[in-house]
Amino acid sequence: DVTSIGIIFFVLLALIFLLVDILNGLKLVWGTSKYGFSKESFQIFVGGCSLFSITCLALYATVVYNVATSRSNVDMIFNTVILFFVNDLDEKLFTSLRMICPEWLENTTSEIAAS
C-alpha cells in the first residue's frame, strides 16, 4: 500500500520537476500588462497560459496514473520519476541541439518565428 512517505516523495518530486514551469507560466501571464494591448502582449499571454496549462495537465496525468497503478511507495516514486523524465525530454533535446549545432537551431527557430 502507498503510505504517507510515498505521497510526500511524490509531492517533492512534482515540486522539483514542475514548479519552475508553473511559475514561469504565471510570470508570463502576469507580465503581459507592461506591454499594453498589443500583438506582443497577446502572444505572451497565450504562451504563458499554454505553459501553465500544459504543466498542470502533466501534473494531473501523473496524479491520476499514480493513483490508478501504484500499489506501493516504490511503484509511486518509480512511476513519478519516469513520467517526469519523459515530460522533460523535449527540453533536454532542445538544449542538446543548442550545444551541437547552434547555428542550425538559430536559423530554424528564426524561420519558425518569421512564419
C-alpha atoms as a printed R data frame, in Angstrom:
    type eleno elety resid chain resno      x      y       z
1   ATOM     1    CA   ASP     A     1  0.000  0.000   0.000
2   ATOM     2    CA   VAL     A     2  1.018  3.578  -0.608
3   ATOM     3    CA   THR     A     3  1.772  5.331   2.662
4   ATOM     4    CA   SER     A     4  2.264  8.969   3.558
5   ATOM     5    CA   ILE     A     5  6.001  8.597   2.869
6   ATOM     6    CA   GLY     A     6  5.251  7.711  -0.768
7   ATOM     7    CA   ILE     A     7  2.884 10.636  -1.084
8   ATOM     8    CA   ILE     A     8  5.450 13.030   0.427
9   ATOM     9    CA   PHE     A     9  8.087 11.858  -2.054
10  ATOM    10    CA   PHE     A    10  5.565 12.224  -4.884
11  ATOM    11    CA   VAL     A    11  4.791 15.816  -3.864
12  ATOM    12    CA   LEU     A    12  8.502 16.651  -3.528
13  ATOM    13    CA   LEU     A    13  9.294 15.209  -6.954
14  ATOM    14    CA   ALA     A    14  6.351 17.042  -8.503
15  ATOM    15    CA   LEU     A    15  7.550 20.319  -6.998
16  ATOM    16    CA   ILE     A    16 11.128 19.732  -8.145
17  ATOM    17    CA   PHE     A    17 10.141 18.933 -11.720
18  ATOM    18    CA   LEU     A    18  7.132 21.168 -12.361
19  ATOM    19    CA   LEU     A    19  7.287 24.220 -10.106
20  ATOM    20    CA   VAL     A    20  9.637 26.130 -12.430
21  ATOM    21    CA   ASP     A    21  7.300 25.762 -15.421
22  ATOM    22    CA   ILE     A    22  4.222 26.634 -13.370
23  ATOM    23    CA   LEU     A    23  5.867 29.785 -12.027
24  ATOM    24    CA   ASN     A    24  7.257 30.781 -15.449
25  ATOM    25    CA   GLY     A    25  3.801 30.417 -16.996
26  ATOM    26    CA   LEU     A    26  2.218 32.553 -14.287
27  ATOM    27    CA   LYS     A    27  5.040 35.094 -14.588
28  ATOM    28    CA   LEU     A    28  4.434 35.424 -18.330
29  ATOM    29    CA   VAL     A    29  0.706 35.924 -17.818
30  ATOM    30    CA   TRP     A    30  1.293 38.454 -15.057
31  ATOM    31    CA   GLY     A    31  3.888 40.335 -17.142
32  ATOM    32    CA   THR     A    32  1.634 40.961 -20.129
33  ATOM    33    CA   SER     A    33  0.277 44.138 -18.556
34  ATOM    34    CA   LYS     A    34  3.526 46.027 -19.195
35  ATOM    35    CA   TYR     A    35  3.047 45.673 -22.979
36  ATOM    36    CA   GLY     A    36 -0.460 47.148 -23.033
37  ATOM    37    CA   PHE     A    37 -2.919 45.931 -25.654
38  ATOM    38    CA   SER     A    38 -0.710 44.735 -28.489
39  ATOM    39    CA   LYS     A    39  0.037 41.699 -30.580
40  ATOM    40    CA   GLU     A    40  3.138 41.014 -28.490
41  ATOM    41    CA   SER     A    41  1.099 41.183 -25.293
42  ATOM    42    CA   PHE     A    42 -1.420 38.697 -26.658
43  ATOM    43    CA   GLN     A    43  1.336 36.296 -27.769
44  ATOM    44    CA   ILE     A    44  2.994 36.440 -24.343
45  ATOM    45    CA   PHE     A    45 -0.359 35.879 -22.640
46  ATOM    46    CA   VAL     A    46 -1.155 32.850 -24.819
47  ATOM    47    CA   GLY     A    47  2.359 31.463 -24.290
48  ATOM    48    CA   GLY     A    48  2.080 31.849 -20.513
49  ATOM    49    CA   CYS     A    49 -1.365 30.268 -20.403
50  ATOM    50    CA   SER     A    50 -0.150 27.407 -22.592
51  ATOM    51    CA   LEU     A    51  2.901 26.733 -20.433
52  ATOM    52    CA   PHE     A    52  0.842 26.850 -17.252
53  ATOM    53    CA   SER     A    53 -1.932 24.656 -18.693
54  ATOM    54    CA   ILE     A    54  0.397 22.008 -20.126
55  ATOM    55    CA   THR     A    55  2.301 21.814 -16.855
56  ATOM    56    CA   CYS     A    56 -0.893 21.462 -14.831
57  ATOM    57    CA   LEU     A    57 -2.089 18.792 -17.261
58  ATOM    58    CA   ALA     A    58  1.186 16.886 -16.793
59  ATOM    59    CA   LEU     A    59  0.718 17.069 -13.026
60  ATOM    60    CA   TYR     A    60 -2.899 15.918 -13.293
61  ATOM    61    CA   ALA     A    61 -1.966 12.999 -15.576
62  ATOM    62    CA   THR     A    62  0.770 11.945 -13.185
63  ATOM    63    CA   VAL     A    63 -1.581 12.022 -10.194
64  ATOM    64    CA   VAL     A    64 -4.294 10.061 -11.997
65  ATOM    65    CA   TYR     A    65 -1.812  7.491 -13.321
66  ATOM    66    CA   ASN     A    66 -0.184  7.026  -9.930
67  ATOM    67    CA   VAL     A    67 -3.491  6.658  -8.112
68  ATOM    68    CA   ALA     A    68 -4.642  4.069 -10.656
69  ATOM    69    CA   THR     A    69 -1.484  1.970 -10.884
70  ATOM    70    CA   SER     A    70  0.714  2.402  -7.819
71  ATOM    71    CA   ARG     A    71  0.444 -0.374  -5.272
72  ATOM    72    CA   SER     A    72  3.470  0.596  -3.162
73  ATOM    73    CA   ASN     A    73  5.696  3.534  -2.349
74  ATOM    74    CA   VAL     A    74  8.360  2.244  -4.730
75  ATOM    75    CA   ASP     A    75  5.805  1.992  -7.561
76  ATOM    76    CA   MET     A    76  4.639  5.548  -6.946
77  ATOM    77    CA   ILE     A    77  8.146  7.028  -6.869
78  ATOM    78    CA   PHE     A    78  9.272  5.000  -9.901
79  ATOM    79    CA   ASN     A    79  6.206  5.972 -11.953
80  ATOM    80    CA   THR     A    80  6.602  9.617 -10.995
81  ATOM    81    CA   VAL     A    81 10.262  9.754 -11.982
82  ATOM    82    CA   ILE     A    82  9.598  8.040 -15.317
83  ATOM    83    CA   LEU     A    83  6.665 10.309 -16.201
84  ATOM    84    CA   PHE     A    84  8.550 13.489 -15.329
85  ATOM    85    CA   PHE     A    85 11.618 12.263 -17.215
86  ATOM    86    CA   VAL     A    86  9.531 11.778 -20.351
87  ATOM    87    CA   ASN     A    87  7.942 15.174 -19.775
88  ATOM    88    CA   ASP     A    88 11.408 16.782 -19.624
89  ATOM    89    CA   LEU     A    89 12.847 15.096 -22.754
90  ATOM    90    CA   ASP     A    90 11.870 17.888 -25.165
91  ATOM    91    CA   GLU     A    91 13.774 20.487 -23.155
92  ATOM    92    CA   LYS     A    92 16.829 18.233 -22.950
93  ATOM    93    CA   LEU     A    93 16.717 17.617 -26.709
94  ATOM    94    CA   PHE     A    94 16.479 21.362 -27.394
95  ATOM    95    CA   THR     A    95 19.441 22.045 -25.077
96  ATOM    96    CA   SER     A    96 21.468 19.296 -26.766
97  ATOM    97    CA   LEU     A    97 20.719 20.715 -30.207
98  ATOM    98    CA   ARG     A    98 21.757 24.166 -28.995
99  ATOM    99    CA   MET     A    99 25.132 22.733 -27.961
100 ATOM   100    CA   ILE     A   100 25.690 20.510 -31.022
101 ATOM   101    CA   CYS     A   101 24.588 22.822 -33.838
102 ATOM   102    CA   PRO     A   102 23.666 26.286 -32.557
103 ATOM   103    CA   GLU     A   103 23.655 27.957 -35.993
104 ATOM   104    CA   TRP     A   104 21.220 25.459 -37.490
105 ATOM   105    CA   LEU     A   105 18.940 25.750 -34.471
106 ATOM   106    CA   GLU     A   106 19.044 29.565 -34.626
107 ATOM   107    CA   ASN     A   107 18.182 29.519 -38.354
108 ATOM   108    CA   THR     A   108 15.350 27.059 -37.785
109 ATOM   109    CA   THR     A   109 13.836 28.993 -34.883
110 ATOM   110    CA   SER     A   110 14.150 32.234 -36.862
111 ATOM   111    CA   GLU     A   111 12.273 30.662 -39.793
112 ATOM   112    CA   ILE     A   112  9.548 29.466 -37.432
113 ATOM   113    CA   ALA     A   113  9.271 32.908 -35.830
114 ATOM   114    CA   ALA     A   114  9.083 34.605 -39.240
115 ATOM   115    CA   SER     A   115  6.223 32.415 -40.461
